Short mmCIF file of C-alpha atoms in Angstrom, two decimals:
data_model
loop_
_atom_site.label_atom_id
_atom_site.label_comp_id
_atom_site.label_asym_id
_atom_site.label_seq_id
_atom_site.Cartn_x
_atom_site.Cartn_y
_atom_site.Cartn_z
CA ASN A 1165 -20.13 9.18 -7.58
CA ALA A 1166 -16.25 9.41 -8.42
CA GLY A 1167 -15.36 7.56 -5.37
CA VAL A 1168 -11.55 7.85 -5.36
CA THR A 1169 -9.80 10.05 -7.67
CA GLN A 1170 -5.77 9.86 -8.16
CA THR A 1171 -3.67 12.32 -10.70
CA PRO A 1172 -1.76 11.92 -12.27
CA LYS A 1173 -2.71 8.59 -14.30
CA PHE A 1174 1.17 8.95 -15.79
CA GLN A 1175 4.00 10.51 -15.33
CA VAL A 1176 7.88 10.25 -16.77
CA LEU A 1177 10.34 11.67 -13.92
CA LYS A 1178 14.34 12.11 -14.40
CA THR A 1179 16.08 10.71 -11.42
CA GLY A 1180 16.52 13.41 -8.92
CA GLN A 1181 12.96 14.81 -9.45
CA SER A 1182 10.22 15.70 -7.04
CA MET A 1183 6.30 14.71 -7.65
CA THR A 1184 3.35 14.91 -6.03
CA LEU A 1185 0.76 12.05 -5.95
CA GLN A 1186 -2.91 13.51 -5.27
CA CYS A 1187 -5.59 11.47 -4.11
CA ALA A 1188 -9.47 12.81 -2.87
CA GLN A 1189 -12.27 10.67 -2.25
CA ASP A 1190 -15.53 11.76 -1.51
CA MET A 1191 -17.21 9.31 0.53
CA ASN A 1192 -16.43 10.78 4.04
CA HIS A 1193 -13.71 7.89 4.54
CA ASN A 1194 -11.78 8.58 7.04
CA SER A 1195 -9.07 6.32 6.89
CA MET A 1196 -6.69 6.71 3.30
CA TYR A 1197 -3.98 4.87 1.77
CA TRP A 1198 -0.80 4.59 -0.40
CA TYR A 1199 0.62 1.39 -2.12
CA ARG A 1200 3.10 0.79 -4.92
CA GLN A 1201 2.62 -2.14 -6.63
CA ASP A 1202 5.37 -4.25 -8.41
CA PRO A 1203 5.44 -7.22 -10.58
CA GLY A 1204 5.49 -10.40 -8.39
CA MET A 1205 5.28 -8.15 -5.28
CA GLY A 1206 1.67 -7.49 -4.38
CA LEU A 1207 0.39 -4.20 -3.09
CA ARG A 1208 2.90 -3.20 -0.60
CA LEU A 1209 1.33 -0.13 1.97
CA ILE A 1210 3.55 3.20 1.85
CA TYR A 1211 1.82 5.22 3.89
CA TYR A 1212 -1.16 5.37 5.59
CA SER A 1213 -3.81 7.97 7.30
CA ALA A 1214 -6.18 6.39 10.03
CA SER A 1215 -8.28 9.70 10.38
CA GLU A 1216 -7.56 13.58 9.37
CA GLY A 1217 -4.46 14.84 10.87
CA THR A 1218 -2.57 11.48 11.18
CA THR A 1219 -0.51 9.51 9.23
CA ASP A 1220 1.55 6.59 9.53
CA LYS A 1221 4.52 4.53 8.25
CA GLY A 1222 3.77 1.72 6.28
CA GLU A 1223 5.99 -1.24 4.69
CA VAL A 1224 8.06 0.58 2.74
CA PRO A 1225 8.19 4.07 3.35
CA ASN A 1226 11.79 4.92 2.39
CA GLY A 1227 11.99 7.83 -0.02
CA TYR A 1228 8.35 9.39 0.65
CA ASN A 1229 6.05 11.61 2.09
CA VAL A 1230 2.81 12.08 2.65
CA SER A 1231 0.36 14.96 3.73
CA ARG A 1232 -3.67 14.44 4.76
CA LEU A 1233 -4.34 18.07 3.95
CA ASN A 1234 -8.09 17.69 4.91
CA LYS A 1235 -10.81 14.43 5.34
CA ARG A 1236 -10.71 14.13 1.51
CA GLU A 1237 -7.48 14.36 0.40
CA PHE A 1238 -4.36 12.60 0.44
CA SER A 1239 -1.15 13.47 -0.87
CA LEU A 1240 1.97 11.06 -2.01
CA ARG A 1241 5.12 13.03 -2.16
CA LEU A 1242 8.45 11.90 -3.97
CA GLU A 1243 11.42 14.97 -2.98
CA SER A 1244 14.07 12.95 -5.30
CA ALA A 1245 12.90 10.32 -7.29
CA ALA A 1246 15.13 7.27 -8.05
CA PRO A 1247 14.83 4.50 -10.95
CA SER A 1248 13.45 2.03 -7.80
CA GLN A 1249 10.65 4.16 -7.37
CA THR A 1250 8.91 3.39 -10.89
CA SER A 1251 5.62 1.53 -10.12
CA VAL A 1252 1.95 1.50 -10.19
CA TYR A 1253 0.72 3.66 -7.13
CA PHE A 1254 -2.57 3.08 -5.83
CA CYS A 1255 -4.78 5.31 -3.22
CA ALA A 1256 -7.45 3.62 -1.01
CA SER A 1257 -10.08 5.08 1.27
CA GLY A 1258 -12.27 3.58 3.48
CA THR A 1259 -14.38 3.68 6.50
CA GLY A 1260 -12.34 2.92 10.55
CA GLY A 1261 -15.13 0.77 11.39
CA PHE A 1262 -15.40 -3.04 12.49
CA SER A 1263 -18.09 -4.10 11.09
CA SER A 1264 -18.12 -5.70 8.16
CA GLY A 1265 -20.53 -3.72 5.79
CA ALA A 1266 -18.12 -0.77 6.76
CA ASN A 1267 -15.12 -2.15 5.74
CA VAL A 1268 -14.68 -2.39 2.03
CA LEU A 1269 -12.04 -0.54 0.77
CA THR A 1270 -12.45 1.60 -2.16
CA PHE A 1271 -9.35 1.90 -4.75
CA GLY A 1272 -8.55 4.39 -7.28
CA ALA A 1273 -7.54 3.59 -10.49
CA GLY A 1274 -3.71 3.87 -10.25
CA SER A 1275 -0.98 6.43 -11.45
CA ARG A 1276 1.85 4.61 -13.28
CA LEU A 1277 5.42 6.37 -12.39
CA THR A 1278 8.33 5.68 -14.45
CA VAL A 1279 11.89 7.56 -13.07
CA LEU A 1280 14.55 7.07 -15.89
CA ALA B 1188 5.59 -9.97 12.70
CA GLN B 1189 2.38 -9.13 10.04
CA LYS B 1190 2.63 -10.65 7.15
CA ILE B 1191 -0.27 -12.49 4.18
CA THR B 1192 1.27 -15.14 2.49
CA GLN B 1193 -0.09 -16.45 -0.90
CA THR B 1194 1.87 -19.69 -1.82
CA GLN B 1195 0.46 -20.10 -5.17
CA PRO B 1196 2.14 -17.90 -7.76
CA GLY B 1197 -0.25 -19.17 -10.80
CA MET B 1198 -3.26 -21.33 -10.84
CA PHE B 1199 -5.28 -22.94 -13.85
CA VAL B 1200 -8.77 -24.34 -13.65
CA GLN B 1201 -11.15 -25.77 -16.20
CA GLU B 1202 -14.20 -23.40 -16.53
CA LYS B 1203 -17.10 -24.58 -14.71
CA GLU B 1204 -14.41 -26.15 -12.00
CA ALA B 1205 -14.37 -24.89 -8.56
CA VAL B 1206 -10.75 -23.42 -7.39
CA THR B 1207 -9.06 -22.87 -4.23
CA LEU B 1208 -6.61 -19.81 -3.53
CA ASP B 1209 -4.31 -20.30 -0.67
CA CYS B 1210 -3.87 -17.37 1.98
CA THR B 1211 -2.01 -17.97 4.95
CA TYR B 1212 -1.46 -15.15 7.77
CA ASP B 1213 0.46 -14.19 10.65
CA THR B 1214 -0.15 -11.87 13.38
CA SER B 1215 -0.50 -11.57 17.29
CA ASP B 1216 -3.46 -9.63 17.00
CA GLN B 1217 -7.03 -9.92 17.77
CA SER B 1218 -9.37 -7.68 16.03
CA TYR B 1219 -8.41 -8.00 12.43
CA GLY B 1220 -10.10 -8.17 8.98
CA LEU B 1221 -9.31 -10.42 6.13
CA PHE B 1222 -10.56 -9.69 2.59
CA TRP B 1223 -9.52 -11.03 -0.85
CA TYR B 1224 -9.52 -8.43 -4.12
CA LYS B 1225 -9.65 -9.52 -7.65
CA GLN B 1226 -7.44 -7.28 -10.12
CA PRO B 1227 -8.07 -8.45 -13.83
CA SER B 1228 -5.82 -7.01 -16.64
CA SER B 1229 -7.57 -3.64 -16.64
CA GLY B 1230 -5.59 -3.06 -13.53
CA GLU B 1231 -8.59 -1.78 -11.07
CA MET B 1232 -9.05 -3.37 -7.57
CA ILE B 1233 -12.63 -5.11 -7.14
CA PHE B 1234 -13.45 -6.02 -3.73
CA LEU B 1235 -14.93 -9.97 -3.69
CA ILE B 1236 -15.04 -10.74 -0.31
CA TYR B 1237 -14.70 -10.43 3.64
CA GLN B 1238 -14.36 -11.78 7.04
CA GLY B 1239 -13.91 -10.55 10.68
CA SER B 1240 -11.62 -12.26 13.18
CA TYR B 1241 -14.71 -12.68 15.53
CA ASP B 1242 -17.37 -14.29 12.52
CA GLU B 1243 -17.79 -17.85 13.18
CA GLN B 1244 -19.85 -18.16 9.88
CA ASN B 1245 -17.52 -18.43 6.63
CA ALA B 1246 -18.38 -15.54 4.42
CA THR B 1247 -20.36 -16.25 0.89
CA GLU B 1248 -20.87 -13.76 -1.32
CA GLY B 1249 -22.28 -15.17 -4.85
CA ARG B 1250 -19.90 -18.02 -6.30
CA TYR B 1251 -17.45 -16.57 -3.76
CA SER B 1252 -16.94 -18.23 -0.12
CA LEU B 1253 -14.13 -17.91 2.15
CA ASN B 1254 -12.58 -20.76 4.10
CA PHE B 1255 -11.42 -18.98 7.36
CA GLN B 1256 -9.75 -21.34 9.75
CA LYS B 1257 -8.44 -18.98 12.83
CA ALA B 1258 -6.44 -21.57 14.42
CA ARG B 1259 -4.30 -22.32 11.59
CA LYS B 1260 -4.45 -18.58 10.34
CA SER B 1261 -5.80 -19.33 6.70
CA ALA B 1262 -7.92 -17.50 4.93
CA ASN B 1263 -8.72 -19.75 1.74
CA LEU B 1264 -10.92 -18.46 -1.39
CA VAL B 1265 -12.85 -20.85 -2.81
CA ILE B 1266 -14.58 -19.81 -6.46
CA SER B 1267 -17.63 -22.42 -7.72
CA ALA B 1268 -17.83 -22.73 -11.03
CA SER B 1269 -15.16 -21.15 -12.49
CA GLN B 1270 -16.39 -18.69 -15.68
CA LEU B 1271 -13.84 -17.49 -18.22
CA GLY B 1272 -13.99 -13.84 -16.66
CA ASP B 1273 -12.56 -15.00 -13.21
CA SER B 1274 -9.18 -14.59 -14.97
CA ALA B 1275 -7.15 -12.20 -12.98
CA MET B 1276 -5.26 -11.56 -10.10
CA TYR B 1277 -6.38 -12.19 -6.72
CA PHE B 1278 -4.60 -10.40 -3.74
CA CYS B 1279 -5.90 -11.28 -0.02
CA ALA B 1280 -5.26 -8.86 2.80
CA MET B 1281 -5.49 -8.34 6.39
CA ARG B 1282 -6.79 -5.03 8.22
CA PHE B 1283 -5.78 -4.62 11.50
CA TYR B 1284 -8.21 -2.73 13.52
CA ASN B 1285 -5.98 -1.85 16.60
CA GLN B 1286 -3.61 0.10 14.17
CA GLY B 1287 -5.51 2.60 12.45
CA GLY B 1288 -7.07 0.20 10.13
CA LYS B 1289 -3.38 -0.37 8.43
CA LEU B 1290 -4.28 -3.09 5.49
CA ILE B 1291 -1.83 -5.28 3.84
CA PHE B 1292 -1.34 -7.15 1.06
CA GLY B 1293 -0.18 -11.23 -0.11
CA GLN B 1294 1.74 -11.16 -3.01
CA GLY B 1295 -1.10 -12.37 -5.07
CA THR B 1296 -2.59 -15.43 -7.32
CA GLU B 1297 -2.93 -15.34 -11.43
CA LEU B 1298 -5.85 -17.01 -11.85
CA SER B 1299 -6.37 -18.62 -15.33
CA VAL B 1300 -9.84 -20.11 -16.50
CA LYS B 1301 -9.71 -22.68 -19.54
CA PRO B 1302 -12.85 -23.03 -21.57
#
């Protein structure tokens, strides 16, 4: 099982360029998430999707858009990249239930983005 | 306000000793879950332990236990018998079940285990 797959793993952009980070999961999870990780700041939630067809803003949504294309895929788009968006981006997925066994989120390996 | 706070940016522990990593949280929600994740230098996020807000007993998973004090809004991670491989970043996280499963993280604690 692949789990959560993110592409690309590395990307260098120039200021003002656009790009899309792709995320796909094969675990039939309802919820999907995008985070960014910066040194000393932990993981900050950008957007999340509780189920197919819904998306919600997280803690740091400015400068990003998302699309929940179907149950498997959740993409993150930078329309006009800025140096402040240099970060490591993580996608995650999980089930929506409250029972303890259903609550572990699975993370992708991360995508390192540099904006010059 | 919803917030997770980890006040220890870095911790040192001697191999084979126990260590407690602190986590406090702030929420008015009643239904939430608390998690701890480990991130080694390789970068992947590894799930360690989970505690639901309605669970009355503290969660345990092998050498990991979660000291859940609901009234104090704290969810400290206790690692017993530390090993060199425990050196990593540790993140406390909280999931909100009345908000579509929204999950937020604390800033993390870097644990270094000394031989």
